[in-house]
Structure formats: C-alpha cells, structure tokens
Coordinates of C-alpha atoms and ligand atoms in Angstrom, one line a residue:
X86 CA 65.1 198.7 47.5
X87 CA 61.8 200.3 46.5
X88 CA 59.3 202.8 47.4
X89 CA 56.0 201.2 46.2
X90 CA 52.3 201.6 45.8
X91 CA 50.3 198.5 46.9
X92 CA 46.7 198.2 45.3
X93 CA 43.9 195.8 46.7
X94 CA 43.2 195.7 43.4
X95 CA 39.8 193.8 44.0
X96 CA 38.6 196.4 46.4
X97 CA 39.9 199.1 44.5
X98 CA 38.1 198.3 41.4
X99 CA 34.9 197.8 43.1
X100 CA 35.1 201.2 44.4
X101 CA 36.0 202.4 40.6
X102 CA 32.9 200.3 39.5
X103 CA 30.3 201.9 42.1
X104 CA 31.2 205.5 41.2
X105 CA 31.0 205.1 37.6
X106 CA 27.7 203.2 37.9
X107 CA 26.2 206.1 40.1
X108 CA 27.6 208.6 37.8
X109 CA 26.3 208.6 34.3
X110 CA 28.3 210.7 32.1
X111 CA 31.2 210.3 34.0
X112 CA 34.6 211.4 32.4
X113 CA 37.5 209.8 34.2
X114 CA 40.3 212.9 34.8
X115 CA 43.8 211.2 34.4
X116 CA 46.5 213.6 34.5
X117 CA 50.0 214.4 36.0
X118 CA 51.5 211.7 37.7
X119 CA 48.0 209.8 37.1
X120 CA 47.3 210.2 41.0
X121 CA 50.3 208.4 41.8
X122 CA 49.1 205.1 40.0
X123 CA 50.6 206.2 36.4
X124 CA 48.2 207.6 33.3
X125 CA 48.9 204.3 31.4
X126 CA 47.4 202.4 34.4
X127 CA 44.6 204.5 34.5
X128 CA 43.8 204.4 31.1
X129 CA 43.5 200.7 31.2
X130 CA 41.3 201.0 34.2
X131 CA 38.8 203.5 32.3
X132 CA 39.0 201.0 29.2
X133 CA 37.8 198.4 31.7
X134 CA 35.1 200.6 33.3
X135 CA 33.4 200.7 29.8
X136 CA 33.5 205.0 29.7
X137 CA 33.7 206.5 26.5
X138 CA 36.0 209.3 26.8
X139 CA 38.9 210.5 29.5
X140 CA 40.3 214.0 30.0
X141 CA 43.6 214.7 30.2
X142 CA 45.7 217.8 31.6
X143 CA 47.9 219.2 28.9
X144 CA 48.9 218.4 25.3
X145 CA 52.2 216.7 26.6
X146 CA 49.7 214.1 27.7
X147 CA 47.7 213.6 24.4
X148 CA 50.1 211.2 22.6
X149 CA 50.2 208.6 25.7
X150 CA 46.4 208.8 26.3
X151 CA 45.7 208.3 22.6
X152 CA 47.5 204.9 22.7
X153 CA 46.3 203.7 26.0
X154 CA 42.7 204.5 25.5
X155 CA 40.5 203.9 22.1
X156 CA 37.8 206.5 22.8
X157 CA 37.9 210.0 22.9
X158 CA 40.6 212.2 24.6
X159 CA 39.7 215.7 26.0
X160 CA 42.2 218.3 26.9
X161 CA 41.6 220.3 30.4
X162 CA 44.0 223.4 29.3
X163 CA 42.8 225.1 26.9
X164 CA 44.4 225.1 23.0
X165 CA 46.4 227.9 22.5
X166 CA 48.0 229.0 19.3
X167 CA 51.6 228.9 20.4
X168 CA 51.2 225.3 21.5
X169 CA 53.8 223.3 19.1
X170 CA 53.3 220.0 20.0
X171 CA 49.5 219.6 19.1
X172 CA 48.5 216.2 17.8
X173 CA 45.2 216.9 15.8
X174 CA 43.4 213.3 16.0
X175 CA 39.7 212.6 15.4
X176 CA 39.4 211.4 18.8
X177 CA 40.7 214.6 20.4
X178 CA 38.5 217.2 21.9
X179 CA 39.9 220.5 22.6
X180 CA 39.0 223.3 25.1
X181 CA 38.6 226.8 24.2
X182 CA 38.2 229.9 26.4
X183 CA 39.5 233.0 23.9
X184 CA 37.5 234.1 21.0
X185 CA 41.2 234.6 19.3
X186 CA 41.9 231.2 20.1
X187 CA 38.6 230.0 18.0
X188 CA 39.4 232.1 15.3
X189 CA 42.8 230.5 14.8
X190 CA 41.6 226.8 15.3
X191 CA 38.4 227.2 13.1
X192 CA 41.1 228.7 10.6
X193 CA 43.8 226.2 10.5
X194 CA 42.0 222.9 12.1
X195 CA 38.2 223.5 10.7
X196 CA 37.2 220.1 11.1
X197 CA 38.2 219.8 15.2
X198 CA 35.7 218.9 18.1
X199 CA 35.8 221.8 20.5
X200 CA 34.4 222.5 24.2
X201 CA 33.7 225.9 25.1
X202 CA 34.5 226.5 28.6
X203 CA 33.1 229.4 30.8
X204 CA 35.1 231.5 33.2
X205 CA 33.7 230.5 36.8
X206 CA 34.7 231.8 40.2
X207 CA 38.1 230.0 39.9
X208 CA 39.1 232.5 37.5
X209 CA 41.5 229.9 36.0
X210 CA 40.5 229.7 32.1
X211 CA 37.1 230.4 29.9
X212 CA 34.9 233.1 28.6
X213 CA 33.3 235.2 30.6
X214 CA 29.1 234.8 29.8
X215 CA 29.0 238.2 27.8
X216 CA 31.8 236.9 25.4
X217 CA 29.7 233.8 24.3
X218 CA 28.1 235.6 21.7
X219 CA 31.4 236.6 20.0
X220 CA 32.5 232.9 20.8
X221 CA 29.8 231.6 18.6
X222 CA 30.4 233.9 16.2
X223 CA 34.0 232.7 15.5
X224 CA 33.3 228.9 15.7
X225 CA 33.1 228.4 11.7
X226 CA 32.9 224.8 11.1
X227 CA 34.3 223.7 14.6
X228 CA 32.3 221.0 15.7
X229 CA 30.9 221.9 19.5
X230 CA 30.6 218.8 22.0
X231 CA 29.9 220.6 24.8
X232 CA 30.2 223.3 27.2
X233 CA 32.3 222.9 30.2
X234 CA 32.6 224.5 34.0
X235 CA 35.4 224.1 36.6
X236 CA 34.4 224.9 39.9
X237 CA 36.3 225.6 43.0
X238 CA 36.7 222.9 45.8
X239 CA 35.0 224.8 48.3
X240 CA 31.4 222.9 48.1
X241 CA 28.4 225.1 47.4
X242 CA 28.9 225.0 44.0
X243 CA 25.1 224.4 42.9
X244 CA 24.1 227.9 42.5
X245 CA 27.3 229.0 40.2
X246 CA 26.3 225.6 38.2
X247 CA 23.0 226.5 37.9
X248 CA 23.6 230.2 36.5
X249 CA 26.0 228.6 34.3
X250 CA 23.4 226.3 33.0
X251 CA 21.0 229.2 32.5
X252 CA 23.6 231.3 30.6
X253 CA 24.5 227.9 28.2
X254 CA 20.5 228.0 27.7
X255 CA 20.5 231.5 26.7
X256 CA 23.4 231.7 24.6
X257 CA 23.7 230.7 21.0
X258 CA 25.9 228.0 21.7
X259 CA 24.8 224.9 20.1
X260 CA 25.2 221.9 22.5
X261 CA 23.0 220.5 25.9
X262 CA 26.1 218.7 27.1
X263 CA 27.3 220.2 30.3
X264 CA 30.6 219.1 31.7
X265 CA 31.2 220.1 35.4
X266 CA 33.8 219.7 38.0
X267 CA 33.7 219.4 41.4
X268 CA 29.8 218.9 42.1
X269 CA 28.7 216.6 44.9
X270 CA 26.1 213.9 43.8
X271 CA 23.1 215.6 45.3
X272 CA 24.5 218.8 43.5
X273 CA 24.5 216.9 40.3
X274 CA 21.0 215.4 41.2
X275 CA 19.5 218.6 41.3
X276 CA 20.8 220.3 38.3
X277 CA 19.8 217.2 36.2
X278 CA 16.3 217.3 37.5
X279 CA 15.9 221.2 37.2
X280 CA 17.5 221.0 33.7
X281 CA 16.4 217.8 32.2
X282 CA 17.4 218.3 28.9
X283 CA 20.9 219.2 29.7
X284 CA 23.2 215.9 29.4
X285 CA 25.3 216.8 32.4
X286 CA 28.9 214.9 32.3
X287 CA 31.2 215.0 35.7
X288 CA 34.9 215.3 34.9
X289 CA 36.1 213.4 37.8
X290 CA 39.7 212.4 39.1
X291 CA 40.5 212.4 42.6
X292 CA 37.0 211.2 43.7
X293 CA 37.5 208.1 41.5
X294 CA 41.1 207.0 41.6
X295 CA 41.4 207.8 45.1
X296 CA 38.1 207.5 46.4
X297 CA 39.0 204.2 48.8
X298 CA 42.2 205.6 50.4
X299 CA 41.9 201.8 52.5
X300 CA 42.7 200.4 49.0
X301 CA 45.9 201.7 48.8
X302 CA 49.0 201.1 50.9
X303 CA 52.3 202.8 50.4
X304 CA 55.6 200.9 51.7
X305 CA 59.1 201.9 51.9
X306 CA 62.1 199.4 52.1
X307 CA 64.5 199.9 55.0
X308 CA 67.7 199.9 53.2
X309 CA 70.1 200.5 55.8
X310 CA 70.5 201.2 59.7
X311 CA 73.3 202.3 62.0
X312 CA 73.3 202.6 65.9
X313 CA 73.7 205.9 67.0
X314 CA 75.3 207.8 70.4
X315 CA 73.6 211.0 71.2
X316 CA 75.8 213.9 69.7
X317 CA 76.9 211.9 66.8
X318 CA 77.0 213.8 63.4
X319 CA 75.5 212.5 60.5
X320 CA 74.3 213.4 56.6
X321 CA 75.4 216.0 54.2
X322 CA 74.7 218.6 57.1
X323 CA 76.6 217.0 59.7
X324 CA 73.7 217.4 62.3
X325 CA 74.2 216.2 65.5
X326 CA 71.7 213.5 67.0
X327 CA 69.8 214.5 69.7
X328 CA 69.6 211.0 71.3
X329 CA 70.8 207.6 71.4
X330 CA 69.1 205.8 68.7
X331 CA 69.3 204.4 65.2
X332 CA 69.4 205.9 62.0
X333 CA 67.5 204.4 59.3
X334 CA 68.0 205.0 55.7
X335 CA 64.6 204.5 54.1
X336 CA 63.8 204.3 50.2
X337 CA 61.9 207.5 49.0
X338 CA 63.1 210.8 48.9
X339 CA 62.9 213.8 46.7
X340 CA 62.4 212.0 43.8
X341 CA 59.6 210.3 44.6
X342 CA 58.0 213.6 45.7
X343 CA 59.0 213.3 49.4
X344 CA 59.2 216.0 51.6
X345 CA 58.9 218.7 49.0
X346 CA 58.3 221.4 51.9
X347 CA 61.3 223.0 53.1
X348 CA 63.1 221.5 56.1
X349 CA 62.3 224.3 59.1
X350 CA 65.5 226.2 58.5
X351 CA 64.9 229.3 61.2
X352 CA 61.6 229.7 62.4
X353 CA 60.5 233.0 63.9
X354 CA 61.3 233.5 67.6
X355 CA 57.6 233.2 68.4
X356 CA 57.1 229.8 66.5
X357 CA 61.0 228.8 68.2
X358 CA 59.6 229.8 71.7
X359 CA 56.1 227.8 71.2
X360 CA 58.1 224.3 70.1
X361 CA 60.5 225.2 72.7
X362 CA 57.6 225.0 75.0
X363 CA 56.5 221.8 73.4
X364 CA 59.7 220.5 73.9
X365 CA 60.9 217.6 71.7
X366 CA 62.9 217.4 68.4
X367 CA 60.8 220.3 66.9
X368 CA 62.2 223.0 69.0
X369 CA 65.4 221.5 67.7
X370 CA 64.6 222.4 64.1
X371 CA 63.9 218.7 62.9
X372 CA 61.3 218.1 60.7
X373 CA 58.5 215.3 61.1
X374 CA 59.2 212.5 58.2
X375 CA 56.5 211.1 56.3
X376 CA 57.4 207.7 57.6
X377 CA 55.8 205.4 60.5
X378 CA 57.8 203.5 62.3
X379 CA 57.0 201.1 65.5
X380 CA 53.7 202.6 65.6
X381 CA 54.6 206.8 65.4
X382 CA 55.6 208.9 62.7
X383 CA 59.4 209.5 62.9
X384 CA 61.9 212.6 62.5
X385 CA 64.1 213.1 59.6
X386 CA 67.9 213.3 60.6
X387 CA 67.9 215.8 57.6
X388 CA 66.1 216.5 54.9
X389 CA 65.7 213.8 52.3
X390 CA 67.9 213.2 49.5
X391 CA 66.9 212.5 46.1
X392 CA 66.4 208.1 46.3
X393 CA 66.4 207.9 50.2
X394 CA 65.3 209.6 53.5
X395 CA 67.5 209.1 56.8
X396 CA 65.3 209.3 59.8
X397 CA 66.1 209.1 63.3
X398 CA 64.4 206.1 65.6
X399 CA 64.9 206.6 69.4
X400 CA 66.4 203.9 71.4
X401 CA 63.0 203.6 73.2
X402 CA 61.3 202.1 69.5
X403 CA 61.6 198.7 68.1
X404 CA 63.8 198.8 64.9
X405 CA 63.2 197.3 61.8
X406 CA 65.2 194.9 60.0
X407 CA 67.1 196.1 56.7
X408 CA 64.9 194.9 54.0
X409 CA 61.8 195.1 56.2
X410 CA 59.4 197.8 54.9
X411 CA 57.5 200.3 56.5
X412 CA 54.4 202.9 55.9
X413 CA 54.2 205.9 54.4
X414 CA 51.7 208.9 54.2
X415 CA 52.2 210.3 51.0
X416 CA 50.5 213.0 48.8
X417 CA 49.1 210.9 45.9
X418 CA 49.0 213.9 43.5
X419 CA 52.9 214.8 43.9
X420 CA 54.2 211.0 44.6
X421 CA 56.0 208.9 42.0
X422 CA 56.4 205.2 43.1
X423 CA 59.3 202.5 41.9
X424 CA 56.7 200.4 41.6
X425 CA 52.8 200.3 41.3
X426 CA 51.3 196.5 42.6
X427 CA 47.7 195.6 42.1
X428 CA 47.5 192.3 44.1
Ligands
PLP585 C1 41.9 218.3 37.4 C2 40.4 218.6 36.9 C3 39.5 217.9 37.2 C4 39.5 216.8 38.2 O1 39.8 217.1 39.3 P1 39.8 216.2 40.5 O2 39.8 217.3 41.8 O3 41.0 215.3 40.5 O4 38.6 215.5 40.1 C5 38.1 218.4 36.6 N1 38.2 219.2 35.7 C6 39.1 220.4 35.5 C7 39.0 221.4 35.2 C8 40.6 219.9 36.2 O5 41.5 220.6 35.7

C-alpha cells in the first residue's frame, strides 16, 4: 500500500549534472520536505555533484544537514537571538538581516560565519541599503562570507540584482561573494559580465531538483474498489453518488499532501450557476481529484482522508484492479511519499 515517487535516476541525475555544470558557484537549496525527495537524499546527491555548500531553510533543518553533508551549510532564515535550538558549528553560515541581531551574534559567538542579506522587493527579510553602514559597524569579529539577495519569481530581476550589486560595491561590506536567488541563466551571465569582480553564487532548489519532471512519476496503489449504484451513500459524509460506477479507495490522503485546498462547500450563486451551465459533477459540489484513471482526472467521492482517498469512477471507465497503481498529480513541495524509489 503505497503513495510513491518513482525516479528515473539516470535521467534525473543527468539533469542535475547539466545544471550544476552550467551554473558555476551553484548552492543547492535543500529545505522543507526536500522537494518531495526528502532532505537526506538530496544532501547525498549534492555531495555527489561535488558542490562545496548547500542551503537549508531553517535551524531545525541544520543538524540533519550537517550529518548528511560534509561541506558548508548555510541557513536561509535569518538568525535570531530567540532561536533556542541553534547549533554552532564551524561549517554553519548564518544569515543576518537586522543590526540588533548582528550585535547579539557578535557578542555571543564572535567567530561565526555570516551572510549579510539585503531587503529586496520581496520584502521578506534583510537590510535596507541605507542600513548597511550600521550593519558593518556592528560586525565585530564575525566573518562575512557573502552578501545575499532573494528576488521575486516574476522574472525581470536583472535591474534589481544590478542595483544591489552596486549598493554592495558602494558599501563597506567586505565581500565580493554575491548570493542570488531566482535569476535566469541570461541574467546571471549579464551580472557576471558587468561585475566581473563579483563571485556570483546562485541558490537554486526547484529548478535543480524539479527541473526535469519527465524523470519523475508519482504512483498510488488502488487499495480497494466497490461497485456503486446511483444514489448509494458512501463515506464519512454519506454523500449520495451521482451515477452508477465504482468507488476506488486509493493510497494517498491529507497526510501525503493530497487535497489541501478546501473542498467546495457552497460556492456562490454565480459560480454555482456557471457550474450548472457546464453540467457535470462540479455542479453537484464534487471536487476534481489529482488521480488519473483510464486517461482522465477523476472526482473525489468525498474529501481525502488521512491515508487514502475515495474516488468516484463512472461505469463507462475501465476499472483498475486492487493492487494496480494509478498516476497522481502532486505539488512536490507539499507532497510526502511513503517511498521514494530510484530506479
Ligand atoms: C527557497 C529559497 C531559494 C530556493 O528557491 P527555489 O524557488 O526552490 O529555487 C533560494 N533563496 C532563498 C532565500 C529561499 O528561501
């Protein structure tokens, strides 16, 4: 019984190598659910790629990363004095974005390695460019490993990256290492050409690990099936089924990240009217599931359960056997698999 990610390992690794080779200075980002693969698996792949550093999202992810990867580990979330569970390790690089934090880290862990972050149009973390002088002032003996900017995903980030490169050059921040996120290969090339003294280091997760979706397939096992007559009631909510067909119980539920969006409870009158005009099960308040069976995405009979989903299959469709697997569309950054199989 399984909800699993199958990886065509040779093809996937070919993509990893190609991107790594064409992106000098790349820092693989390994955070959250490990983009569906799990963080330890990705850390081992990063080591095989020969990179010297990786980036994690949070301090909670640090101990595992230090164990699974022998090089440097940078933390994308800024260091804060109230983070109780910080491991201080020679291979760890902290991100700093507030003057008070710099002063606090410099006071208690003066030999730490740090990255200074600029606050871009993302407006998530970092220093305003006018604060950089005060930031430098507070550094004490902290060792600055670079300057970082995190850009939005809208594309067109070149102008902003350039203006930060200029702000860095004009500042007293003593580094020529420039960590960037979400620049295209062309934008990276342009920055490198215009600022040849900078060591530009792209921090990349999605485009690296999920750059070749054709190498990945997600399969869910059919755990059970029941024949249904129209009007028969099923599930926690005892909904009546709209037609004759089959009910399939398929591995994969909320615990795997399936169907996190709320099922349509009561759509507004206009939306409901539109759906009625289109006809079909949407009008009856059913939600489309991510499971594809007999060539079509099928409807949930009711919202997904923790470990399994109940899916309605009309009588006209070919019915899979118990034990067969079906294809599932997932969002990899929120999916949790029972197994990741590299073959
Ligand atoms: C998550 C993250 C990245 C990587 O983002 P992807 O879209 O997965 O490439 C890069 N930089 C920062 C600061 C991040 O938080």
